[in-house]
mmCIF file of C-alpha atoms in Angstrom:
data_model
loop_
_atom_site.group_PDB
_atom_site.id
_atom_site.type_symbol
_atom_site.label_atom_id
_atom_site.label_comp_id
_atom_site.label_asym_id
_atom_site.label_seq_id
_atom_site.Cartn_x
_atom_site.Cartn_y
_atom_site.Cartn_z
ATOM 1 C CA PRO V 1 -30.226 147.452 -56.224
ATOM 2 C CA SER V 2 -30.135 148.996 -52.740
ATOM 3 C CA SER V 3 -32.564 147.987 -50.022
ATOM 4 C CA SER V 4 -34.190 151.432 -50.088
ATOM 5 C CA SER V 5 -34.935 151.200 -53.816
ATOM 6 C CA MET V 6 -36.336 147.683 -53.395
ATOM 7 C CA GLU V 7 -38.554 148.877 -50.553
ATOM 8 C CA LEU V 8 -39.779 151.793 -52.690
ATOM 9 C CA ALA V 9 -40.579 149.434 -55.576
ATOM 10 C CA THR V 10 -42.497 147.130 -53.258
ATOM 11 C CA ARG V 11 -44.532 150.004 -51.840
ATOM 12 C CA THR V 12 -45.273 151.315 -55.320
ATOM 13 C CA ALA V 13 -46.455 147.892 -56.527
ATOM 14 C CA SER V 14 -48.642 147.462 -53.432
ATOM 15 C CA ALA V 15 -50.179 150.906 -53.913
ATOM 16 C CA GLU V 16 -50.922 150.194 -57.573
ATOM 17 C CA THR V 17 -52.550 146.853 -56.717
ATOM 18 C CA ALA V 18 -54.707 148.433 -54.021
ATOM 19 C CA SER V 19 -55.695 151.259 -56.376
ATOM 20 C CA THR V 20 -56.664 148.838 -59.152
ATOM 21 C CA THR V 21 -58.691 146.677 -56.771
ATOM 22 C CA SER V 22 -60.550 149.635 -55.258
ATOM 23 C CA ALA V 23 -61.312 150.974 -58.729
ATOM 24 C CA LEU V 24 -62.467 147.602 -60.048
ATOM 25 C CA LEU V 25 -64.741 146.385 -57.286
ATOM 26 C CA PRO V 26 -67.235 149.272 -57.091
ATOM 27 C CA SER V 27 -67.840 149.084 -60.830
ATOM 28 C CA THR V 28 -68.151 145.308 -61.025
ATOM 29 C CA ASN V 29 -69.640 144.469 -57.610
ATOM 30 C CA TYR V 30 -68.157 142.126 -55.012
ATOM 31 C CA ILE V 31 -70.279 139.283 -56.390
ATOM 32 C CA ARG V 32 -67.907 139.108 -59.346
ATOM 33 C CA LEU V 33 -65.300 137.587 -57.049
ATOM 34 C CA TRP V 34 -67.625 134.595 -56.667
ATOM 35 C CA ARG V 35 -68.299 134.099 -60.372
ATOM 36 C CA GLY V 36 -67.418 130.604 -61.449
ATOM 37 C CA VAL V 37 -67.683 129.095 -57.965
ATOM 38 C CA GLN V 38 -70.331 126.733 -59.356
ATOM 39 C CA THR V 39 -67.647 125.059 -61.465
ATOM 40 C CA MET V 40 -65.737 124.130 -58.301
ATOM 41 C CA ILE V 41 -68.879 122.805 -56.629
ATOM 42 C CA LEU V 42 -69.771 120.793 -59.703
ATOM 43 C CA GLY V 43 -66.252 119.414 -60.074
ATOM 44 C CA CYS V 44 -65.702 118.393 -56.459
ATOM 45 C CA ILE V 45 -67.764 115.193 -56.703
ATOM 46 C CA PRO V 46 -66.092 113.598 -59.763
ATOM 47 C CA ALA V 47 -62.672 115.003 -58.813
ATOM 48 C CA HIS V 48 -62.701 113.397 -55.385
ATOM 49 C CA ALA V 49 -64.175 110.215 -56.809
ATOM 50 C CA PHE V 50 -61.143 110.014 -59.099
ATOM 51 C CA TYR V 51 -58.845 110.988 -56.214
ATOM 52 C CA PHE V 52 -59.856 108.257 -53.799
ATOM 53 C CA SER V 53 -60.396 105.624 -56.489
ATOM 54 C CA SER V 54 -56.892 106.196 -57.849
ATOM 55 C CA TYR V 55 -55.499 106.226 -54.327
ATOM 56 C CA GLU V 56 -57.136 102.963 -53.262
ATOM 57 C CA ILE V 57 -56.295 101.127 -56.500
ATOM 58 C CA THR V 58 -52.636 102.171 -56.364
ATOM 59 C CA LYS V 59 -52.411 101.477 -52.646
ATOM 60 C CA ALA V 60 -53.828 97.975 -53.107
ATOM 61 C CA TYR V 61 -51.277 97.297 -55.854
ATOM 62 C CA PHE V 62 -48.267 98.276 -53.722
ATOM 63 C CA ALA V 63 -49.480 97.160 -50.295
ATOM 64 C CA THR V 64 -48.296 94.008 -48.557
ATOM 65 C CA VAL V 65 -49.786 92.154 -45.589
ATOM 66 C CA ASP V 66 -47.773 91.159 -42.533
ATOM 67 C CA PRO V 67 -48.492 87.423 -42.009
ATOM 68 C CA HIS V 68 -47.918 87.728 -38.246
ATOM 69 C CA THR V 69 -50.190 90.681 -37.500
ATOM 70 C CA ASN V 70 -52.420 90.496 -40.584
ATOM 71 C CA GLN V 71 -51.927 94.253 -40.914
ATOM 72 C CA GLN V 72 -51.470 96.026 -44.224
ATOM 73 C CA HIS V 73 -48.150 97.738 -44.919
ATOM 74 C CA LEU V 74 -47.510 100.369 -47.572
ATOM 75 C CA SER V 75 -43.919 101.263 -48.361
ATOM 76 C CA THR V 76 -42.753 104.827 -48.846
ATOM 77 C CA THR V 77 -42.520 104.202 -52.588
ATOM 78 C CA GLY V 78 -46.049 102.815 -52.634
ATOM 79 C CA GLY V 79 -47.336 105.787 -50.647
ATOM 80 C CA MET V 80 -45.700 108.250 -53.008
ATOM 81 C CA ALA V 81 -47.106 106.411 -56.032
ATOM 82 C CA ALA V 82 -50.591 106.405 -54.491
ATOM 83 C CA GLY V 83 -50.335 110.123 -53.737
ATOM 84 C CA ALA V 84 -49.184 110.909 -57.279
ATOM 85 C CA ALA V 85 -51.947 108.810 -58.857
ATOM 86 C CA ALA V 86 -54.615 110.355 -56.634
ATOM 87 C CA THR V 87 -53.466 113.892 -57.383
ATOM 88 C CA PHE V 88 -53.319 113.198 -61.119
ATOM 89 C CA GLY V 89 -56.873 111.818 -61.122
ATOM 90 C CA HIS V 90 -58.149 114.785 -59.136
ATOM 91 C CA ASP V 91 -56.442 117.417 -61.296
ATOM 92 C CA CYS V 92 -57.642 115.839 -64.546
ATOM 93 C CA VAL V 93 -61.090 117.035 -63.523
ATOM 94 C CA MET V 94 -60.315 120.222 -61.626
ATOM 95 C CA ALA V 95 -57.713 121.812 -63.926
ATOM 96 C CA PRO V 96 -60.109 122.586 -66.826
ATOM 97 C CA LEU V 97 -62.829 123.673 -64.417
ATOM 98 C CA ASP V 98 -60.410 126.019 -62.692
ATOM 99 C CA THR V 99 -59.572 127.547 -66.077
ATOM 100 C CA ILE V 100 -63.270 128.141 -66.741
ATOM 101 C CA LYS V 101 -63.680 129.663 -63.275
ATOM 102 C CA GLN V 102 -60.849 132.122 -63.893
ATOM 103 C CA ARG V 103 -62.302 133.163 -67.262
ATOM 104 C CA LEU V 104 -65.693 133.762 -65.639
ATOM 105 C CA GLN V 105 -64.120 135.887 -62.896
ATOM 106 C CA LEU V 106 -62.521 138.036 -65.588
ATOM 107 C CA GLY V 107 -65.962 138.602 -67.047
ATOM 108 C CA HIS V 108 -65.333 137.037 -70.456
ATOM 109 C CA TYR V 109 -68.447 134.809 -70.545
ATOM 110 C CA SER V 110 -72.023 134.821 -69.335
ATOM 111 C CA GLY V 111 -71.873 131.431 -67.626
ATOM 112 C CA MET V 112 -70.091 128.122 -67.210
ATOM 113 C CA TYR V 113 -71.727 126.445 -70.209
ATOM 114 C CA HIS V 114 -71.070 129.466 -72.436
ATOM 115 C CA ALA V 115 -67.402 129.525 -71.380
ATOM 116 C CA ALA V 116 -66.856 125.809 -71.982
ATOM 117 C CA GLN V 117 -68.648 125.876 -75.338
ATOM 118 C CA HIS V 118 -66.769 128.954 -76.593
ATOM 119 C CA MET V 119 -63.346 127.679 -75.481
ATOM 120 C CA TRP V 120 -63.977 124.256 -77.025
ATOM 121 C CA GLN V 121 -65.180 125.746 -80.308
ATOM 122 C CA PHE V 122 -62.597 128.486 -80.823
ATOM 123 C CA GLU V 123 -59.560 127.382 -78.798
ATOM 124 C CA GLY V 124 -59.842 123.605 -78.637
ATOM 125 C CA LEU V 125 -59.411 121.146 -75.792
ATOM 126 C CA GLY V 126 -55.871 122.359 -75.184
ATOM 127 C CA ALA V 127 -57.170 125.674 -73.844
ATOM 128 C CA LEU V 128 -58.924 123.892 -70.990
ATOM 129 C CA TYR V 129 -55.763 122.002 -70.046
ATOM 130 C CA ARG V 130 -53.245 124.779 -70.673
ATOM 131 C CA SER V 131 -52.463 125.059 -66.963
ATOM 132 C CA PHE V 132 -52.459 121.294 -66.397
ATOM 133 C CA PRO V 133 -48.654 120.757 -66.518
ATOM 134 C CA ILE V 134 -47.890 123.508 -64.008
ATOM 135 C CA THR V 135 -50.779 122.347 -61.832
ATOM 136 C CA LEU V 136 -49.308 118.844 -61.691
ATOM 137 C CA LEU V 137 -45.845 120.273 -61.069
ATOM 138 C CA THR V 138 -47.068 121.982 -57.935
ATOM 139 C CA ASN V 139 -49.675 119.487 -56.677
ATOM 140 C CA VAL V 140 -48.071 116.091 -57.330
ATOM 141 C CA PRO V 141 -45.044 116.588 -55.015
ATOM 142 C CA TYR V 142 -47.396 117.710 -52.255
ATOM 143 C CA GLY V 143 -49.632 114.676 -52.752
ATOM 144 C CA MET V 144 -46.699 112.261 -52.815
ATOM 145 C CA ILE V 145 -45.230 113.602 -49.574
ATOM 146 C CA MET V 146 -48.568 113.891 -47.794
ATOM 147 C CA VAL V 147 -49.805 110.368 -48.567
ATOM 148 C CA SER V 148 -46.495 108.603 -47.889
ATOM 149 C CA THR V 149 -46.051 110.527 -44.620
ATOM 150 C CA ASN V 150 -49.621 109.801 -43.572
ATOM 151 C CA GLU V 151 -49.200 106.070 -44.184
ATOM 152 C CA TYR V 152 -45.894 106.012 -42.304
ATOM 153 C CA LEU V 153 -47.298 107.912 -39.326
ATOM 154 C CA LYS V 154 -50.334 105.632 -39.062
ATOM 155 C CA GLU V 155 -48.049 102.602 -38.823
ATOM 156 C CA TYR V 156 -45.741 104.372 -36.382
ATOM 157 C CA LEU V 157 -48.564 105.477 -34.093
ATOM 158 C CA LEU V 158 -49.959 101.940 -34.047
ATOM 159 C CA SER V 159 -46.610 100.269 -33.442
ATOM 160 C CA PRO V 160 -46.095 98.243 -30.211
ATOM 161 C CA ASN V 161 -44.015 101.118 -28.790
ATOM 162 C CA ASN V 162 -47.109 103.306 -28.651
ATOM 163 C CA ASN V 163 -50.274 102.883 -26.622
ATOM 164 C CA GLN V 164 -52.719 103.233 -29.518
ATOM 165 C CA GLU V 165 -54.348 100.054 -30.788
ATOM 166 C CA THR V 166 -56.585 99.113 -33.670
ATOM 167 C CA LEU V 167 -60.179 98.217 -32.948
ATOM 168 C CA PRO V 168 -62.220 95.370 -34.449
ATOM 169 C CA PRO V 169 -65.098 96.510 -36.673
ATOM 170 C CA PRO V 170 -68.497 96.247 -34.951
ATOM 171 C CA HIS V 171 -70.582 93.159 -35.773
ATOM 172 C CA SER V 172 -67.636 91.512 -37.536
ATOM 173 C CA ASN V 173 -65.957 88.172 -36.970
ATOM 174 C CA SER V 174 -63.042 88.885 -39.323
ATOM 175 C CA ASN V 175 -59.477 89.623 -38.308
ATOM 176 C CA SER V 176 -59.538 93.054 -39.967
ATOM 177 C CA LYS V 177 -59.085 96.157 -37.832
ATOM 178 C CA ILE V 178 -60.144 99.778 -38.007
ATOM 179 C CA LEU V 179 -58.052 102.753 -36.985
ATOM 180 C CA PRO V 180 -59.096 104.947 -34.049
ATOM 181 C CA LEU V 181 -60.265 108.400 -35.098
ATOM 182 C CA TRP V 182 -57.589 110.093 -32.996
ATOM 183 C CA THR V 183 -54.844 108.181 -34.787
ATOM 184 C CA CYS V 184 -56.214 109.201 -38.193
ATOM 185 C CA LEU V 185 -56.441 112.842 -37.125
ATOM 186 C CA GLN V 186 -52.895 112.873 -35.766
ATOM 187 C CA ALA V 187 -51.382 111.219 -38.820
ATOM 188 C CA SER V 188 -53.259 113.278 -41.404
ATOM 189 C CA SER V 189 -52.631 116.581 -39.616
ATOM 190 C CA MET V 190 -48.893 115.987 -39.293
ATOM 191 C CA ALA V 191 -48.699 114.671 -42.871
ATOM 192 C CA GLY V 192 -50.347 117.827 -44.166
ATOM 193 C CA MET V 193 -47.946 120.028 -42.207
ATOM 194 C CA VAL V 194 -44.891 118.122 -43.444
ATOM 195 C CA ALA V 195 -46.043 118.226 -47.077
ATOM 196 C CA ALA V 196 -46.841 121.937 -46.871
ATOM 197 C CA ALA V 197 -43.473 122.723 -45.308
ATOM 198 C CA MET V 198 -41.542 120.745 -47.934
ATOM 199 C CA THR V 199 -43.352 122.068 -50.979
#
């Protein structure tokens, strides 16, 4: 197809979307866009508990300790495994809740409990996890890249070639160290950008 016909099709689709939205919102109220938000709030606590628990357990399994510096090292493979495990644990909780949220926004049910009960009774557990495979397909690569990049950057920023140093924990006589806040912010910010750009 020519560029002019493609441009016309794009404009037509945009006009139809705008028309549908403007026709829908006055009759359903803007509050409808926020229906189901309680499922996300409710799911955040267990989802992130699974996320960081899976991350720390997997990281501890793959991590090694440098006998000279007593610093922990996580390989790229270990970082990717930790990121994948953390994302999987998080999405096990959030995927079904996101499905319920979408159904509520479409106006199919009166509330979160009604939606979950109806889907379980008439559609089975599979309905809640129908989007789970595609969710993992999109989120796991991001998590793997982000965590492995973050771990690499933390080690790089704290290497002898840089001026940043670890600090001893307050009121502690152990040889363990804590990372400066600025180092954590630098590493996590750049890791997020790299993961977003690659996925």
